[in-house]
Short mmCIF file of C-alpha atoms in Angstrom, two decimals:
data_model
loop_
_atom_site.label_atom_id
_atom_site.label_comp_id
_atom_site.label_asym_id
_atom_site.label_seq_id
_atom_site.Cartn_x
_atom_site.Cartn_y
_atom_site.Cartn_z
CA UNK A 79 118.41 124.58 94.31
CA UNK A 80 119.88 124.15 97.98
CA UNK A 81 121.16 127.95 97.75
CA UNK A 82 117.90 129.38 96.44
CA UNK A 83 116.07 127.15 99.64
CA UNK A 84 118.81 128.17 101.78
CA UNK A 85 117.95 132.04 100.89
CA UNK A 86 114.31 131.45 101.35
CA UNK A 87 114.66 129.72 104.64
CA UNK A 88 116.67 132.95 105.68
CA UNK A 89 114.28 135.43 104.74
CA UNK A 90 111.07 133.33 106.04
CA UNK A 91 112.96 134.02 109.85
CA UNK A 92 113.26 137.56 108.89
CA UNK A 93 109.09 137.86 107.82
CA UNK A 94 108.29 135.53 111.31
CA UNK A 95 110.19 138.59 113.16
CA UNK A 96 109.12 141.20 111.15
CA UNK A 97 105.45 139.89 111.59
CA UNK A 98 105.58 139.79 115.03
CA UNK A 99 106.60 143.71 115.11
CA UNK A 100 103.58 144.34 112.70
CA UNK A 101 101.06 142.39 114.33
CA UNK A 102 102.08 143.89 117.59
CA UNK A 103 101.46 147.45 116.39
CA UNK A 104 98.73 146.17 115.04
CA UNK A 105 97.07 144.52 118.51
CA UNK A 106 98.39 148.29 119.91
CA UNK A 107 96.56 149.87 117.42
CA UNK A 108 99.72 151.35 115.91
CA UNK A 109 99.61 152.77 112.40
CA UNK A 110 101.64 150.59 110.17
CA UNK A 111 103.65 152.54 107.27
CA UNK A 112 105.59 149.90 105.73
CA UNK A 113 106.19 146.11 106.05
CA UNK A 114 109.08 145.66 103.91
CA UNK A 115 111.28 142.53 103.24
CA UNK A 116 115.01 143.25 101.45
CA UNK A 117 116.57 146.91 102.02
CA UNK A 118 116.60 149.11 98.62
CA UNK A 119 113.73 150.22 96.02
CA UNK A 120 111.00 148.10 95.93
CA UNK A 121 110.69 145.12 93.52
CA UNK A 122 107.52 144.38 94.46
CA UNK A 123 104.93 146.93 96.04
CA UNK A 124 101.45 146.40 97.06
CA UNK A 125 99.36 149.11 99.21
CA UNK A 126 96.89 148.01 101.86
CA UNK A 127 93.42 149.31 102.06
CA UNK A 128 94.98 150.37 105.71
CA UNK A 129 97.26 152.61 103.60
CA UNK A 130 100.35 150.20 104.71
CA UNK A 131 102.64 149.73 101.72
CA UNK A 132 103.64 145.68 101.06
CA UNK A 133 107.48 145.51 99.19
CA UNK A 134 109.81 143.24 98.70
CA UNK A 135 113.54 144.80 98.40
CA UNK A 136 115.66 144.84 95.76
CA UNK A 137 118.57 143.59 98.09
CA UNK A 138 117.04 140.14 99.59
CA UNK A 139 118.62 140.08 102.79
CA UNK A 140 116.82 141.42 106.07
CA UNK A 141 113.83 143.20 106.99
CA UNK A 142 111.94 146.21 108.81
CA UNK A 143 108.55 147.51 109.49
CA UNK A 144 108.10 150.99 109.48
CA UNK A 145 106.10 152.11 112.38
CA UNK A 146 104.19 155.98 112.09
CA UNK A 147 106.05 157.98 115.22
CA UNK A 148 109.48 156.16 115.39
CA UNK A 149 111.50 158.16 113.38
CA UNK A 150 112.59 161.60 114.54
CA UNK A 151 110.83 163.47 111.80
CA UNK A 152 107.51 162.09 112.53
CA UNK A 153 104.74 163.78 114.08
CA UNK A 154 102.44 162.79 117.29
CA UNK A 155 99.21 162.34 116.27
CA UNK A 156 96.15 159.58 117.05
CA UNK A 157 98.16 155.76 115.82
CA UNK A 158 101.64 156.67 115.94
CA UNK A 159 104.37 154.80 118.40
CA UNK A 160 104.55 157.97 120.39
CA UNK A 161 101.22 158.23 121.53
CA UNK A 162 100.99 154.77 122.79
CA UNK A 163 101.95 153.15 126.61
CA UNK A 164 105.39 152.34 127.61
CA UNK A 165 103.92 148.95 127.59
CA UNK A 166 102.48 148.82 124.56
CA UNK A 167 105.81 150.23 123.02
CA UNK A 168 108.27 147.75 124.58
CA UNK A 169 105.63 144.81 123.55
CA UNK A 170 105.75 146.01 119.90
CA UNK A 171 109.59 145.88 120.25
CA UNK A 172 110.45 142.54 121.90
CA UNK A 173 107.62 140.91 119.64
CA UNK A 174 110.04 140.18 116.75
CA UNK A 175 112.72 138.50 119.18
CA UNK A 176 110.32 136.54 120.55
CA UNK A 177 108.32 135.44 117.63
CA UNK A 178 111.70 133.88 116.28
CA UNK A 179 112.26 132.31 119.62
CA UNK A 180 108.72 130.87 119.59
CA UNK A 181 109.47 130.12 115.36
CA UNK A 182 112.59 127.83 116.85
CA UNK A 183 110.51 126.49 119.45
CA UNK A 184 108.04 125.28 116.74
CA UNK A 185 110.57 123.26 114.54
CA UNK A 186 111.45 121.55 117.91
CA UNK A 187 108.50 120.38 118.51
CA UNK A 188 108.37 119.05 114.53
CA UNK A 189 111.39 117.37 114.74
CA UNK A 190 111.02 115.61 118.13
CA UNK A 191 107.31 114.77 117.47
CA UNK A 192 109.13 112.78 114.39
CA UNK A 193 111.93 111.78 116.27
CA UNK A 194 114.24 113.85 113.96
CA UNK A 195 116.06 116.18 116.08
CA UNK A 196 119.67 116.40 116.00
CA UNK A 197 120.38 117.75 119.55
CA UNK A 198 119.19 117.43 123.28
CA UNK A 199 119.73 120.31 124.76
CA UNK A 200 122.33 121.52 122.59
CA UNK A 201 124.16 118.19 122.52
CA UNK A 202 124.50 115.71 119.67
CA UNK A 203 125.08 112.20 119.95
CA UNK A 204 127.49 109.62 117.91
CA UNK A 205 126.83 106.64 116.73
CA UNK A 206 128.74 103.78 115.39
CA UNK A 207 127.46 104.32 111.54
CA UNK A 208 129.58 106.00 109.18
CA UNK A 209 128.32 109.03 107.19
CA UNK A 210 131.61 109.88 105.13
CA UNK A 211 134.67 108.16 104.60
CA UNK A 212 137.93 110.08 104.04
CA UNK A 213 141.56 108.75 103.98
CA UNK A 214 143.48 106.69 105.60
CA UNK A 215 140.01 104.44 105.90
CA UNK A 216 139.05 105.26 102.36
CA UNK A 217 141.80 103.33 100.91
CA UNK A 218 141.40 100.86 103.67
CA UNK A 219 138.25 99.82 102.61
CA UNK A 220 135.46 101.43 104.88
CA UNK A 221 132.31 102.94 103.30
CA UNK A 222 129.28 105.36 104.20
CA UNK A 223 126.81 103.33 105.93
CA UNK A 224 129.01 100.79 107.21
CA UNK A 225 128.25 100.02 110.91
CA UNK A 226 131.08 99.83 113.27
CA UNK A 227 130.99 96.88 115.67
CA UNK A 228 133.88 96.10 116.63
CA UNK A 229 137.73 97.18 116.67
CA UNK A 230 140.71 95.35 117.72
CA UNK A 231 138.28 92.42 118.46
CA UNK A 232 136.57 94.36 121.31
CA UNK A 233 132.81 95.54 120.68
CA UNK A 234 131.69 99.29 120.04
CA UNK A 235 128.66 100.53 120.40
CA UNK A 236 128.88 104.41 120.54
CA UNK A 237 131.08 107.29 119.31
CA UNK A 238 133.33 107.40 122.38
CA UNK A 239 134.07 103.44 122.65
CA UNK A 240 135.73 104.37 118.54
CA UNK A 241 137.44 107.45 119.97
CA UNK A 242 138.86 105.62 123.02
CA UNK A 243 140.00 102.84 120.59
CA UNK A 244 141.54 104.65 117.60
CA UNK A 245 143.36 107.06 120.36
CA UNK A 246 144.60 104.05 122.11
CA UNK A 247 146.23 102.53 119.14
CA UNK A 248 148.55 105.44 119.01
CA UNK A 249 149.09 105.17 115.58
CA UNK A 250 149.46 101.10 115.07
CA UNK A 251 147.11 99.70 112.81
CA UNK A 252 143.67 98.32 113.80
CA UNK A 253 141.81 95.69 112.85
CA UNK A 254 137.66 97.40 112.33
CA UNK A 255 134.77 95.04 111.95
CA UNK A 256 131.41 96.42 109.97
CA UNK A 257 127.87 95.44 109.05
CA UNK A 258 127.63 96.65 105.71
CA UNK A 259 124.86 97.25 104.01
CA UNK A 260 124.37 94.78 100.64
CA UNK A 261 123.16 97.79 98.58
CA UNK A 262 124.92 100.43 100.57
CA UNK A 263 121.43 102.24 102.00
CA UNK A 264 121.56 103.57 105.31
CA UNK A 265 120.60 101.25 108.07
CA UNK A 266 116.90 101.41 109.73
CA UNK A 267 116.63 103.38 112.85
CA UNK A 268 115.14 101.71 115.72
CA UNK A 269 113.07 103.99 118.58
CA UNK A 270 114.86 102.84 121.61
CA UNK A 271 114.78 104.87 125.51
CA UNK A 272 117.53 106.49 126.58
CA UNK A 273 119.87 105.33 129.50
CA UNK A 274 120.96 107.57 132.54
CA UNK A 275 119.57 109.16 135.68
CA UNK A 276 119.42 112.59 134.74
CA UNK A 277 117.09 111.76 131.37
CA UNK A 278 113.90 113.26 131.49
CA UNK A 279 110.56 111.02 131.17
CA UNK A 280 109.38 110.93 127.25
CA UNK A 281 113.06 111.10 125.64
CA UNK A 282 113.50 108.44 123.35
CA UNK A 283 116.16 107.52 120.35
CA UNK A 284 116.54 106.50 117.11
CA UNK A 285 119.65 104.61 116.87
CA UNK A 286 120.85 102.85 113.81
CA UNK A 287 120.25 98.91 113.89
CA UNK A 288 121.49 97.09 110.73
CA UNK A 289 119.42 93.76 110.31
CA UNK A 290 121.33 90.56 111.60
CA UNK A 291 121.37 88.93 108.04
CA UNK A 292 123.60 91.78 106.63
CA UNK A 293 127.22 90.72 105.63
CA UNK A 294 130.20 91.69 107.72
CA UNK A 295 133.60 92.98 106.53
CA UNK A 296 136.82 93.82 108.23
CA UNK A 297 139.30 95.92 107.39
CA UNK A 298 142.88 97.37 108.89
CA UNK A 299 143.44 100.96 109.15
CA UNK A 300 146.47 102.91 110.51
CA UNK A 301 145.38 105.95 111.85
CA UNK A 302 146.80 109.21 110.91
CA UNK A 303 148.23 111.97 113.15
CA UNK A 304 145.89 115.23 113.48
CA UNK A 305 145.96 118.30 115.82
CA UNK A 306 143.25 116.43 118.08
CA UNK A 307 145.07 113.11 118.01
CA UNK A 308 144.50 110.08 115.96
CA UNK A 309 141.89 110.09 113.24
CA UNK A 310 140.36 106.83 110.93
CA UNK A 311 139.18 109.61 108.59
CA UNK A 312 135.66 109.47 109.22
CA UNK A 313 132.49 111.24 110.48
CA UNK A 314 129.82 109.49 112.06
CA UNK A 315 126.27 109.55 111.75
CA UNK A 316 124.48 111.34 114.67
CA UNK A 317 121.39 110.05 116.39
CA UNK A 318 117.49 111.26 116.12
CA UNK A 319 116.13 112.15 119.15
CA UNK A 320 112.38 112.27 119.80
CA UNK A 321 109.62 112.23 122.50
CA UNK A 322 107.15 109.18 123.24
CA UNK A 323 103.30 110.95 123.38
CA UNK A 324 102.24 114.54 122.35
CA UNK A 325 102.07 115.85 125.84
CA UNK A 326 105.96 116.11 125.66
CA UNK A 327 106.58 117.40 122.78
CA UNK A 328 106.15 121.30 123.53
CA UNK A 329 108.08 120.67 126.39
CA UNK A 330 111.26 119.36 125.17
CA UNK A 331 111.16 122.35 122.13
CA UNK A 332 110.97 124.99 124.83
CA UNK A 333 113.47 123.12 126.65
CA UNK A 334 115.66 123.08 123.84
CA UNK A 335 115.47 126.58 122.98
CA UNK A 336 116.42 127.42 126.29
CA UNK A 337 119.49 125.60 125.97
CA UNK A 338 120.83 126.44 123.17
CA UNK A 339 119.79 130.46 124.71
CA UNK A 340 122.02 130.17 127.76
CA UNK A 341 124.78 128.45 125.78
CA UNK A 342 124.67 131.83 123.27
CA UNK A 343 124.91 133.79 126.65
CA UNK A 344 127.87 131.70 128.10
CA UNK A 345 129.38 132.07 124.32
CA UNK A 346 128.93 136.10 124.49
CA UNK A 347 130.24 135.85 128.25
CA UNK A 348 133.63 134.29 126.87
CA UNK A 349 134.15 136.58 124.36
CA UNK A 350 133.52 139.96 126.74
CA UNK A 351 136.18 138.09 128.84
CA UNK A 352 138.36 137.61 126.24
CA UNK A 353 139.02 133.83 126.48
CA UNK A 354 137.06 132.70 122.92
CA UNK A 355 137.41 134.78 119.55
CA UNK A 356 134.87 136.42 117.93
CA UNK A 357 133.15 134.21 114.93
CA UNK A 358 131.32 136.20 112.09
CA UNK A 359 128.96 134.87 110.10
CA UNK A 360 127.88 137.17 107.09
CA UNK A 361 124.56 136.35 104.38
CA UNK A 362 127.16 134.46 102.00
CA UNK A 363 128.25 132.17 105.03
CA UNK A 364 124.63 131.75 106.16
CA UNK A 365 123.83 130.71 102.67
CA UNK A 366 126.27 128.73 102.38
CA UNK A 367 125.80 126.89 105.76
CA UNK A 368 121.97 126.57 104.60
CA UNK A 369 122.44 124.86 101.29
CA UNK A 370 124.89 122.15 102.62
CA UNK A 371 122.49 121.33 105.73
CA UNK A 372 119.56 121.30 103.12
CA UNK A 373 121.72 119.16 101.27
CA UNK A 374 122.64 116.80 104.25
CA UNK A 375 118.43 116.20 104.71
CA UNK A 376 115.20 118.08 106.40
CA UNK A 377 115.85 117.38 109.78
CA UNK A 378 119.60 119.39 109.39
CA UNK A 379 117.85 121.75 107.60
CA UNK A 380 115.29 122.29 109.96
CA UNK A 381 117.72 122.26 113.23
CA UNK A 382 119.94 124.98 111.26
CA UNK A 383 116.51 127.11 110.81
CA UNK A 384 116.00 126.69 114.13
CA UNK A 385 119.44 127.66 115.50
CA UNK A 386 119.09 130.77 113.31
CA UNK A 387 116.29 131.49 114.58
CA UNK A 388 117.19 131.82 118.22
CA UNK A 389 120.76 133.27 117.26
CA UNK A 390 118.53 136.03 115.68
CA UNK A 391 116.08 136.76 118.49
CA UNK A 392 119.22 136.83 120.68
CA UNK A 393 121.53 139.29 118.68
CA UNK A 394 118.59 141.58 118.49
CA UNK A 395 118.05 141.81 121.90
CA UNK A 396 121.75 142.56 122.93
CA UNK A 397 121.86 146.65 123.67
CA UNK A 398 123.32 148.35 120.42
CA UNK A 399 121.86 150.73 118.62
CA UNK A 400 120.02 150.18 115.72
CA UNK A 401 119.09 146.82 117.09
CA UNK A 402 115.70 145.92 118.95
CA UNK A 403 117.61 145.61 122.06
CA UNK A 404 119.03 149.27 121.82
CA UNK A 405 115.12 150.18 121.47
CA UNK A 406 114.12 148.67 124.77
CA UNK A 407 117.57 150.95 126.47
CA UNK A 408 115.90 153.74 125.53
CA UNK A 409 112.97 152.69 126.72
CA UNK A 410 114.58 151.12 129.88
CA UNK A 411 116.16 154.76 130.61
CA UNK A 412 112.78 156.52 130.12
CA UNK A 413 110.99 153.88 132.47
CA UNK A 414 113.79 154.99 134.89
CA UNK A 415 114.12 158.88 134.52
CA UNK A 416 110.13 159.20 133.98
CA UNK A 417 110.54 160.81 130.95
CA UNK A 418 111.38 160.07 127.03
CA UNK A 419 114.54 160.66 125.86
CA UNK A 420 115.19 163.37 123.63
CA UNK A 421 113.81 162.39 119.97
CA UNK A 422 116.61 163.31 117.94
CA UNK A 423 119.71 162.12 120.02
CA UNK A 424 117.91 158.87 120.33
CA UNK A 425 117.44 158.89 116.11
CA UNK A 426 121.22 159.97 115.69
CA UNK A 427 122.65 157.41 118.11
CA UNK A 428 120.22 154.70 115.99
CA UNK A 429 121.67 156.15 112.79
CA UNK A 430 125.10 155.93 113.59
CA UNK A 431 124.54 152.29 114.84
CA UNK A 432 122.42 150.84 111.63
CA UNK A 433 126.42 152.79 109.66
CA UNK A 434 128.36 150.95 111.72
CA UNK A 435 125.86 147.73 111.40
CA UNK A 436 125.65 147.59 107.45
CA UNK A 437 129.32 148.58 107.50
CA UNK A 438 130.09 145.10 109.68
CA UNK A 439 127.76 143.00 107.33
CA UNK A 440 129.41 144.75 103.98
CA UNK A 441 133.28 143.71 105.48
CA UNK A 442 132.27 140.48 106.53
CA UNK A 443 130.48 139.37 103.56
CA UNK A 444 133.64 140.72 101.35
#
């Protein structure tokens, strides 16, 4: 079930970008020769009384919309891409991009309108509730949803008081106390502001507060050695950050999409400088990441959706060929030199880069 979700949540980011190419030609008064969704013969095929051919492909991964005038073969004539403003082209190009930017921005605004979101601006936050147990704490007695609140006999109250404690102990045993849970549910969240100078009005939190009559436990662990130091062997639950009235809620999604946007641009920086590797993702790894964030709950669903949405908007707007960024070159070059570039050296270079493109998907998916 999570995979099949997972491969529908994929494909619904390809149709928003897609649709914003078609509705754009469209508004430009573009004639519109295919709107297809999978690569390969068509499973599905409706026609249009506009004459524009509906399919879904028999290979369910990716998208295109076939515009009259922007292949090399086709002709000029009243509709087609090449008959229409500069303007109107590079608006029908950047549309897709920017419909899955403004697709992100939307989930945003659904998850901090329900206090649900996973990140501020990119950034999660720790708390002191336990999601999954691993050893040495499994066999020491901690369980998910067990509240950390104290270790060593000094209080804790966020992920970096643990980290500072368990590091500390340099591998000597410590003494944990938890609220635990009498039926071993999750504690309640409670909507609580956030602290600091540089938080923006309307940010609030929703931080995990076991009741007072739960029963406590304590336990002694001995952490292990890892290649990041001392670990207890467990992952902590992460907070839900929302907004407090409607009027903020737009702006925190755009603000978060514009995060997460410049930290994609200081990734690709690092990797054209050479100081971070290169991390490929193909459809099987996509899936896969999917289904276990569908499995994990909505709002991790929804934040993944959201980060590949963006992450799509932005690859297609990088300059290669084939890609909607390569598009807008050409058209860059023609603003520049006053004229069009040659029809079929524009179509080869294209070609050659959607070879090299399904070539990179094909290896990395193998």
């Amino acid at each position: 079930m999570s995979i099949l979700v997972a491969i529908l949540g994929f494909n619904l980011l390809v149709i928003v970008h897609e649709l914003g190419h078609f509705l754009l030609a469209r508004w430009s008064g573009m004639k519109v020769v295919k709107f297809s969704i999978g690569f390969g013969p068509a499973v599905v095929r409706a026609e249009g009384k506009d004459g524009t051919i509906y399919q879904f492909g028999a290979l369910p991964v990716g998208g295109y919309v076939q515009i009259e005038g922007m292949s090399a073969s086709d002709r000029r004539e009243p509709g087609s891409y090449l008959e229409k403003s500069w303007l109107s082209r590079v608006l029908v190009v950047a549309a897709g991009p920017v419909f899955n930017l403004a697709f992100a921005a939307l989930l945003y605004a659904v998850l901090f309108a329900s206090t649900s979101a996973i990140y501020y601006e990119s950034k999660p936050q720790g708390t002191p509730t336990i999601r999954a147990v691993a050893e040495p704490a499994l066999s020491a007695g901690l369980r998910p949803n067990d509240t950390i609140v104290a270790i060593g006999g000094r209080p804790v109250t966020r992920m970096r008081d643990i980290l500072k404690a368990v590091g500390a102990s340099e591998g000597r045993a410590v003494v944990i106390d938890v609220v635990r849970s009498p039926d071993g549910s999750p504690p309640p969240r409670q909507r609580q502001p956030i602290e600091g100078e540089d938080v923006p009005e309307g940010l609030v939190m929703a931080w995990p507060a076991p009741p007072k009559d739960w029963p406590r436990a304590r336990v002694t662990v001995t952490p292990t050695r890892s290649k990041k130091g001392w670990r207890l062997g467990v992952s902590l639950e992460l907070a839900r950050f929302g907004v407090d009235g409607v009027g903020h809620t737009a702006a925190f999604a755009v603000r978060e999409v514009g995060a997460l946007t410049v930290r994609m641009f200081h990734g690709l920086g690092r990797v054209l400088k050479g100081t971070e590797s290169v991390q490929l993702g193909g459809p099987v790894k996509i899936t896969e990441m999917g289904a276990d964030t569908f499995d994990r709950g909505t709002p991790w669903f929804f934040q993944f959706l959201a980060f590949l949405s963006i992450n799509l908007a932005f690859l297609n707007l990088l300059p290669l060929p084939a890609l909607d960024g390569g598009r807008l070159m050409f058209l860059a070059v023609e603003a520049v030199a006053r004229k069009p570039v040659n029809r079929r050296t524009e179509a080869i270079v294209h070609g050659v880069g959607m070879l090299v493109l399904f070539g990179l998907i094909l290896v990395v998916t193998v």
